[in-house]
PDB file of C-alpha atoms in Angstrom:
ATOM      1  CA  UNK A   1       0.000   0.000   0.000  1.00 54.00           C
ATOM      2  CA  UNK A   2       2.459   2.580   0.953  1.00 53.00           C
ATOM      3  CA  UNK A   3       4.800   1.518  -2.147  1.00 54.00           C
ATOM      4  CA  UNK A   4       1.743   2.341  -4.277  1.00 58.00           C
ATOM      5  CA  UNK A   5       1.723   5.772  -2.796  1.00 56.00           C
ATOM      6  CA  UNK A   6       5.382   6.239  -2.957  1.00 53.00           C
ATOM      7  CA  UNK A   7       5.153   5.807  -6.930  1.00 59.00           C
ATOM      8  CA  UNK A   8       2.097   8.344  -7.425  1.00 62.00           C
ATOM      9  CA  UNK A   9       3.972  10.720  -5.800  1.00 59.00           C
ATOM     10  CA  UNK A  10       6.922  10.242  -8.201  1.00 54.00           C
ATOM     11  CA  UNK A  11       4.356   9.990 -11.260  1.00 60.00           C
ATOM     12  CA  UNK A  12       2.992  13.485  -9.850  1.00 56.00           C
ATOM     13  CA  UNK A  13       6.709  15.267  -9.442  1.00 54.00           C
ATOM     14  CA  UNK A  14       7.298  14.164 -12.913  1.00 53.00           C
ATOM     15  CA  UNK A  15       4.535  15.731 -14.385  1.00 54.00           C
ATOM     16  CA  UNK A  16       5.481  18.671 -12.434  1.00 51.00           C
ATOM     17  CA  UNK A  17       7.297  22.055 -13.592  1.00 51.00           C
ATOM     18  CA  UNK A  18      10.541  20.863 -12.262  1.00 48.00           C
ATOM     19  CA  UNK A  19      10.952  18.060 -14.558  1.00 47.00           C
ATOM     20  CA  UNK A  20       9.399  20.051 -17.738  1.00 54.00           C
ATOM     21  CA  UNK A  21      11.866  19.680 -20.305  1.00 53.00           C
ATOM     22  CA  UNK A  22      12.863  23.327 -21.383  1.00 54.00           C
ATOM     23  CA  UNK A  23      12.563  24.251 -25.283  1.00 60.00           C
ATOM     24  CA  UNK A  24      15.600  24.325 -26.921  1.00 59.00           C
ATOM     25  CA  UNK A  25      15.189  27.846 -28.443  1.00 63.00           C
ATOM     26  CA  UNK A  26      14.699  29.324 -25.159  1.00 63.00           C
ATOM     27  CA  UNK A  27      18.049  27.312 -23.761  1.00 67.00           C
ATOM     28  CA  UNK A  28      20.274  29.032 -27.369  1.00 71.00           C
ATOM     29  CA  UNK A  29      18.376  32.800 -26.667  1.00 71.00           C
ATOM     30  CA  UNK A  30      19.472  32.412 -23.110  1.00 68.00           C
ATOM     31  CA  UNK A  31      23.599  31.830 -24.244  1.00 74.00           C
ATOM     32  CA  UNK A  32      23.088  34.071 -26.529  1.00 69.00           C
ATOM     33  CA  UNK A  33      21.828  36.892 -24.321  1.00 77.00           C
ATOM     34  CA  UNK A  34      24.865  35.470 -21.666  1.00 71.00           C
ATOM     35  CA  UNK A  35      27.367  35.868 -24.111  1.00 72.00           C
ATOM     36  CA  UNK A  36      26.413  39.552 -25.607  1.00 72.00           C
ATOM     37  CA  UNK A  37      26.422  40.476 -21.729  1.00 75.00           C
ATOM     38  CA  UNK A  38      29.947  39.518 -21.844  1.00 78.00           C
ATOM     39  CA  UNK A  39      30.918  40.525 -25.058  1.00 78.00           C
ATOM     40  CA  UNK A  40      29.415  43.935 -23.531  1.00 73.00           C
ATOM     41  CA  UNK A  41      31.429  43.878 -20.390  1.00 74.00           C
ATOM     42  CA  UNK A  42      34.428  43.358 -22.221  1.00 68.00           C
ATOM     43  CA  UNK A  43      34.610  45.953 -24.955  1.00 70.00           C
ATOM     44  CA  UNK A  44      33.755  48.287 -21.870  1.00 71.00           C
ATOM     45  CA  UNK A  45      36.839  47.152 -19.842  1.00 68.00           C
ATOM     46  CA  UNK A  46      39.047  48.182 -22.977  1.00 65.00           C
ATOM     47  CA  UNK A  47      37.254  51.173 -23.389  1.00 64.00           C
ATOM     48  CA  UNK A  48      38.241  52.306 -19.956  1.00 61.00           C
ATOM     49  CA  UNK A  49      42.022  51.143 -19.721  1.00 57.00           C
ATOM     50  CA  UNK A  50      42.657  52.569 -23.455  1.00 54.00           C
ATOM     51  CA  UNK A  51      41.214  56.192 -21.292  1.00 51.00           C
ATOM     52  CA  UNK A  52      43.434  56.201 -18.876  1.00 49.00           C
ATOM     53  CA  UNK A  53      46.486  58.387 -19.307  1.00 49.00           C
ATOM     54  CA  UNK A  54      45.211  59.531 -22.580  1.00 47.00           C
ATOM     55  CA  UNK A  55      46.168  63.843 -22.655  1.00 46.00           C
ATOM     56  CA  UNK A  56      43.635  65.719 -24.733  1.00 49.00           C
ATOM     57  CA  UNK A  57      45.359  68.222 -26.747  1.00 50.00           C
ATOM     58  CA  UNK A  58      44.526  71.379 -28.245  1.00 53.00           C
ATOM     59  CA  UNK A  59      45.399  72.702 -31.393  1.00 53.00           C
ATOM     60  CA  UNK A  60      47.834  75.121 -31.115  1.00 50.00           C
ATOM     61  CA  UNK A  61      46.978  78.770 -32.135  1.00 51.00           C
ATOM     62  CA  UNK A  62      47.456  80.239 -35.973  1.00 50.00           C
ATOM     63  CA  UNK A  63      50.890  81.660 -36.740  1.00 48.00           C
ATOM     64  CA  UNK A  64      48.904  84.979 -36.670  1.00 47.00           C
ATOM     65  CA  UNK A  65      48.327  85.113 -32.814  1.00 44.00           C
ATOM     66  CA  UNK A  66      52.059  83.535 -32.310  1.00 49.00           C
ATOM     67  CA  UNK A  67      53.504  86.509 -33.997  1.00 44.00           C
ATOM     68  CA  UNK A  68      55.411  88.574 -31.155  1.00 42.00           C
ATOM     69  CA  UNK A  69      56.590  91.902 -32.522  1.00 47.00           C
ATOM     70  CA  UNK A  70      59.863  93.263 -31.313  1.00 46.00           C
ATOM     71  CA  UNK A  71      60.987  96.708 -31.573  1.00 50.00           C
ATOM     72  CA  UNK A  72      64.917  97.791 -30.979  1.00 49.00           C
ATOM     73  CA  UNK A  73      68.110  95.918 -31.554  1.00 53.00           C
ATOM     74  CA  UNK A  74      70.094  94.108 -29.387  1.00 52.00           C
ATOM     75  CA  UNK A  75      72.982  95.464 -27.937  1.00 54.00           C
ATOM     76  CA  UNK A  76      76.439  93.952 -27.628  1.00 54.00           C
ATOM     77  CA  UNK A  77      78.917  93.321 -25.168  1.00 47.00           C
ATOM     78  CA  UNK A  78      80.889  96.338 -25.087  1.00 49.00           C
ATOM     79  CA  UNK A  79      84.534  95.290 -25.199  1.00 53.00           C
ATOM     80  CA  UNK A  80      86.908  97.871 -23.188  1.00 61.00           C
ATOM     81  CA  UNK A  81      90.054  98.970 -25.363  1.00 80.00           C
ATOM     82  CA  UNK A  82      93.536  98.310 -24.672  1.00 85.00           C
ATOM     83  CA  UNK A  83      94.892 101.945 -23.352  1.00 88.00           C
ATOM     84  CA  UNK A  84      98.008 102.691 -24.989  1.00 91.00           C
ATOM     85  CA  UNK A  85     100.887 105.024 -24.640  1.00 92.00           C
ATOM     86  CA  UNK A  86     104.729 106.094 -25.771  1.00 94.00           C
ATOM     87  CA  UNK A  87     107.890 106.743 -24.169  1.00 94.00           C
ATOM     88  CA  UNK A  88     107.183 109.798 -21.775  1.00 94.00           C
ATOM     89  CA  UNK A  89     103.424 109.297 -21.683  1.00 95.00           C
ATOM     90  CA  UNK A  90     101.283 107.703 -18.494  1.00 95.00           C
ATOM     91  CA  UNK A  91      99.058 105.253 -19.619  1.00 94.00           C
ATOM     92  CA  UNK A  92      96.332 104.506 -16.376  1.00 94.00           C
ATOM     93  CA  UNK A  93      95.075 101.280 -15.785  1.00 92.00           C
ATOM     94  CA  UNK A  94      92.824 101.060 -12.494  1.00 91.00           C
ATOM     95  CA  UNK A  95      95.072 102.079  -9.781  1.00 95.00           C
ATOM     96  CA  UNK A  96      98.089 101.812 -12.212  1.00 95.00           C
ATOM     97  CA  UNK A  97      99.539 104.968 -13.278  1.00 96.00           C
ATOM     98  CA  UNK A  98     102.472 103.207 -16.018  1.00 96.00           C
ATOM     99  CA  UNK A  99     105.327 105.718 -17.402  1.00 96.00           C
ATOM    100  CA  UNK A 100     108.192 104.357 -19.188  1.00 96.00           C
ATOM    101  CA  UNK A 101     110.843 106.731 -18.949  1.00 95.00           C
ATOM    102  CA  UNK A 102     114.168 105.155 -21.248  1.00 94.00           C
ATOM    103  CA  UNK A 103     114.976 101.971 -22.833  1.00 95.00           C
ATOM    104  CA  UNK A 104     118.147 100.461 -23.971  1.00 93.00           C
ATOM    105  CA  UNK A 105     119.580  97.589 -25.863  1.00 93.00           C
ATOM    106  CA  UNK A 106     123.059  96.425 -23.811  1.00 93.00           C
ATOM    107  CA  UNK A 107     124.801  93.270 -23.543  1.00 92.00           C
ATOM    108  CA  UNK A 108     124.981  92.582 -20.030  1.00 90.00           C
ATOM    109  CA  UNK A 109     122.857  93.692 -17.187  1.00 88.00           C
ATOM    110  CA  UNK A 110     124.262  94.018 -13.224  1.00 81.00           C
ATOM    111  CA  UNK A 111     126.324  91.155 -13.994  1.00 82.00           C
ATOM    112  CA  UNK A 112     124.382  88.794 -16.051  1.00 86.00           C
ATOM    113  CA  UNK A 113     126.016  88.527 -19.806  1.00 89.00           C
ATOM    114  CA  UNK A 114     124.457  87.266 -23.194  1.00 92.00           C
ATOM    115  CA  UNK A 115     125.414  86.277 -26.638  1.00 93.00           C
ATOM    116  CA  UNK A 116     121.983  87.848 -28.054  1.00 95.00           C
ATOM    117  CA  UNK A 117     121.059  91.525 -26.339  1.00 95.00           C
ATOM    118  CA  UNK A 118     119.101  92.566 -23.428  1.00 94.00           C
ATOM    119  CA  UNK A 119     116.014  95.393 -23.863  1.00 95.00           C
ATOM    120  CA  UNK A 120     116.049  97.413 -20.613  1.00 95.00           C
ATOM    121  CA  UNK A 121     113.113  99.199 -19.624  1.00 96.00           C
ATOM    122  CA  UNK A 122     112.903 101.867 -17.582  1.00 95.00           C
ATOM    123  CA  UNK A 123     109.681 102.272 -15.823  1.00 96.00           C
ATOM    124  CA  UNK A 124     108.069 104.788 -12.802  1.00 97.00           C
ATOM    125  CA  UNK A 125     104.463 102.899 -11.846  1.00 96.00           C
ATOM    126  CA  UNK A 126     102.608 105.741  -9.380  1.00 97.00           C
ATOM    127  CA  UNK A 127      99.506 104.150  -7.057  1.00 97.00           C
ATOM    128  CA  UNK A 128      96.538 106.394  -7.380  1.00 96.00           C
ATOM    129  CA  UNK A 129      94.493 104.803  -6.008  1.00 95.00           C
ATOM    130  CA  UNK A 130      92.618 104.281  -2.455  1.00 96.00           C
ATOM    131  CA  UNK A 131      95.334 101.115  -1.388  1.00 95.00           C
ATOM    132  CA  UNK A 132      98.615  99.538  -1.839  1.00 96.00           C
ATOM    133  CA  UNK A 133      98.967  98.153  -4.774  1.00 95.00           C
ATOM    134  CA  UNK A 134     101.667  95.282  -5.791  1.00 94.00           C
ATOM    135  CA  UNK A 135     103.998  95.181  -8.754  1.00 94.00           C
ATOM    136  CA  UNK A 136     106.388  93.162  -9.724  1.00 93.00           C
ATOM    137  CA  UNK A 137     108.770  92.587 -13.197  1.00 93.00           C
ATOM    138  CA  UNK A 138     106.551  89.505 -14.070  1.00 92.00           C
ATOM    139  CA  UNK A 139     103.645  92.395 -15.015  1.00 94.00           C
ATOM    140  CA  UNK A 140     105.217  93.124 -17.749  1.00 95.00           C
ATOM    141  CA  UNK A 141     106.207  91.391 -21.126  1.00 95.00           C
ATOM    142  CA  UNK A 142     107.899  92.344 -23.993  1.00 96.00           C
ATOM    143  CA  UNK A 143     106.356  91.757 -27.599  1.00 96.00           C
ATOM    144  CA  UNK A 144     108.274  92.461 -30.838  1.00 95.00           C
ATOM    145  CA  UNK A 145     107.402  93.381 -34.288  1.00 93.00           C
ATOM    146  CA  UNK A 146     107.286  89.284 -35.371  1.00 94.00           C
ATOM    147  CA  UNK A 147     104.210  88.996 -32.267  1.00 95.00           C
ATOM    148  CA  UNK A 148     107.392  87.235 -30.217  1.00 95.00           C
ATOM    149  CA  UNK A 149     106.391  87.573 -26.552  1.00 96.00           C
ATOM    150  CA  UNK A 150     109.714  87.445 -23.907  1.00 96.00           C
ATOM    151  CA  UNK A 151     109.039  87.484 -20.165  1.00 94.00           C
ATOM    152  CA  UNK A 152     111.713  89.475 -18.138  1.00 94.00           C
ATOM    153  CA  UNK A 153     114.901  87.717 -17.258  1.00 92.00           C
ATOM    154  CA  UNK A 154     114.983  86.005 -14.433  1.00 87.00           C
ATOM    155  CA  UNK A 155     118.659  86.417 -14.169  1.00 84.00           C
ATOM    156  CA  UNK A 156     118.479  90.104 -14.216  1.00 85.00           C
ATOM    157  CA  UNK A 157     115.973  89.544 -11.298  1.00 78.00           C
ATOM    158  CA  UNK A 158     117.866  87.685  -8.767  1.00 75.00           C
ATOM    159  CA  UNK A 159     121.232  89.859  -9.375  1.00 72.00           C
ATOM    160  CA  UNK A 160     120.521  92.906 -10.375  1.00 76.00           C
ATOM    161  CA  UNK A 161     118.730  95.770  -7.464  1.00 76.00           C
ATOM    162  CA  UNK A 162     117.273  98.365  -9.709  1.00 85.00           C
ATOM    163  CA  UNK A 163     114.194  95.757 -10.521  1.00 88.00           C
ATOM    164  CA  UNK A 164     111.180  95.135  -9.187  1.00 91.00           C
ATOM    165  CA  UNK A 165     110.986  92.403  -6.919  1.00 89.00           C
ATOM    166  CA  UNK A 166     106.957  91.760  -5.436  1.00 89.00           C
ATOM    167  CA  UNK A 167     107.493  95.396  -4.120  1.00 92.00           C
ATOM    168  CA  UNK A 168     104.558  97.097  -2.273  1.00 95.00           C
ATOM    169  CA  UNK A 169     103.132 100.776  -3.011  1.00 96.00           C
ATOM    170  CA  UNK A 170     101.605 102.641  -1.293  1.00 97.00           C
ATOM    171  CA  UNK A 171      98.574 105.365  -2.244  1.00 97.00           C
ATOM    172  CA  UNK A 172      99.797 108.180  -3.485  1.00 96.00           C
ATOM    173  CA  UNK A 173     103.444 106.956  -3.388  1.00 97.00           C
ATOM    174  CA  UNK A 174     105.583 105.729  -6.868  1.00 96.00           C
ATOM    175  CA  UNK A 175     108.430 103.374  -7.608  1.00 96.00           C
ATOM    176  CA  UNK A 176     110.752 103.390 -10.201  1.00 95.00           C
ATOM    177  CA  UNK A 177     113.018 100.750 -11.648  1.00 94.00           C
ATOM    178  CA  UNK A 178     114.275  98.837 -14.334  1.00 94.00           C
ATOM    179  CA  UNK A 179     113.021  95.864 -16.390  1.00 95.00           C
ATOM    180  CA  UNK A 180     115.303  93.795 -18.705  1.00 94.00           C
ATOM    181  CA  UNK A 181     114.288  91.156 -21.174  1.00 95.00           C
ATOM    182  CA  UNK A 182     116.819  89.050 -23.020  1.00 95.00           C
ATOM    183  CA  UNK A 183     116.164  88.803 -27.037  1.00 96.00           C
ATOM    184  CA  UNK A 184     117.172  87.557 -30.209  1.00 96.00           C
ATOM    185  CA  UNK A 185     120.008  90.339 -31.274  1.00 91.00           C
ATOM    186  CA  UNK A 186     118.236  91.242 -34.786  1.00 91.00           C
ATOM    187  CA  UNK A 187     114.750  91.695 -33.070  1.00 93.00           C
ATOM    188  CA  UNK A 188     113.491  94.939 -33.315  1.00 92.00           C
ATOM    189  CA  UNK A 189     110.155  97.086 -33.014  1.00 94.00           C
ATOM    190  CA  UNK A 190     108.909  96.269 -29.087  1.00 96.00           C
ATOM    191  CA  UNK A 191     106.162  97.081 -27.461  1.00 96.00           C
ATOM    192  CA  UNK A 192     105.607  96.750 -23.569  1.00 96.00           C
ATOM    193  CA  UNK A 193     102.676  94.855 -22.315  1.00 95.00           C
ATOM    194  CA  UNK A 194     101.874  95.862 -19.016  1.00 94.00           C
ATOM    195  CA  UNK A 195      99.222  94.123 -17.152  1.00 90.00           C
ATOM    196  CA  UNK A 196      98.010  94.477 -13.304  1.00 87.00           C
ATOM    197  CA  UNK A 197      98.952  90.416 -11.856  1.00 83.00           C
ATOM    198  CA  UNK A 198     101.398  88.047 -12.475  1.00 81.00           C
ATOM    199  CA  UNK A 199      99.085  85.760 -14.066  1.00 75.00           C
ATOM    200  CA  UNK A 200      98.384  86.985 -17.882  1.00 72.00           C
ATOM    201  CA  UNK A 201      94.597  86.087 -18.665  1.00 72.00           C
ATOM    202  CA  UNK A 202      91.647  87.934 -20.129  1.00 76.00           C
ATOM    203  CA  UNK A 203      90.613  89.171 -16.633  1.00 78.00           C
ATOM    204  CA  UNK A 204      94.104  90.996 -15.785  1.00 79.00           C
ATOM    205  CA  UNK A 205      93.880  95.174 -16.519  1.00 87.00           C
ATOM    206  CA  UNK A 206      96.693  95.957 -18.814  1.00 88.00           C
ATOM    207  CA  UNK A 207      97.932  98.318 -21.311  1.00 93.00           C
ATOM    208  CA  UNK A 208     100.601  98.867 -24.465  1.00 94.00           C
ATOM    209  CA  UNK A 209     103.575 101.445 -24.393  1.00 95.00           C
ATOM    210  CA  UNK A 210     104.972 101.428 -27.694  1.00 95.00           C
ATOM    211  CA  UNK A 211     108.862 101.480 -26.984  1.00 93.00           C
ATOM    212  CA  UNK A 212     110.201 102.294 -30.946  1.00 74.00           C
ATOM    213  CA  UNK A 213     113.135 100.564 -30.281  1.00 62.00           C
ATOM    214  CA  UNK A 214     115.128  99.706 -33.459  1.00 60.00           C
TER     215      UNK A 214
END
């Protein structure tokens, strides 16, 4: 009796919604629905990352409203010239008042000798300015008529007085002494270089006494 009950009950679930086969055409509209939603979802993804970072430019303006109009001309560096100067002339250089008073061609100077010649300059450099100033025979430099620069002789430095020798003036005050270069024999045509430091470079003051020396 109960076993007969058991299977009406299973006769009734089957003909029940649950166990209702479904129609095919509603199972393939249901994937494809699934699938769009997910075809969706993706293309949406990409359209977001592809957003990110992008920079929205705008065009730039015509050449018309670029156009900046200038009026004037530039001006250029002004580049201070070399003062310059003769035998008996002062030629001033900052503090520097430079006179050279004689100049010689000799053989030998205060006991140094040479086979070629020695130019000796005679020089008075006056401080007018505020503070001591230093000079020495390393600010000057002898240049002849080839462009042949010659440094003063040491020799004539170390034996010979009348030079100058890192000597100290002060305002107001002037020393005089003598500067000797040693040169070819057949040079000719000299000009003094005079220059405010030991060091000769583009930010020394300095200045030209044409010596005429044959």
């Amino acid at each position: 009796m109960e076993t007969d009950k058991f299977e009406e009950r299973i006769e009734k679930d089957k003909n029940s919604d649950m166990y209702r086969e479904i129609p095919k055409s509603k199972i393939i509209t249901g994937i494809l629905i699934f699938s769009g939603l997910i075809i969706a979802l993706v293309l949406l993804a990409k359209l977001n990352t592809s957003s990110v970072g992008t920079v929205t430019t705008s065009p730039l303006p015509s050449d018309e409203t670029q156009v900046v109009e200038m009026t004037g001309t530039a001006s250029e560096p002004t580049i201070a010239e070399t003062p310059t100067a003769t035998i008996g002339q002062t030629v001033n250089m900052g503090p520097y008042a430079v006179k050279v008073t004689g100049v010689k061609k000799t053989k030998s100077v205060g006991g140094a000798t040479t086979d070629e010649a020695f130019v000796v300059v005679s020089v008075t450099v006056k401080n007018t300015g505020n503070e001591s100033i230093g000079v020495d025979s390393d600010y000057f430099t002898l240049v002849d008529s080839n462009g042949r620069k010659f440094d003063a002789s040491q020799d004539v430095k170390v034996y010979y007085d009348q030079t100058f020798m890192m000597d100290k003036i002060n305002p107001g005050l002037s020393r005089s002494a003598n500067v000797a270069f040693e040169v070819p024999k057949d040079s000719s045509g000299f000009t003094l270089d005079v220059r405010d430091s030991l060091v000769d470079s583009e930010y020394a003051e300095r200045a030209e006494i044409k010596l005429n020396t044959k």
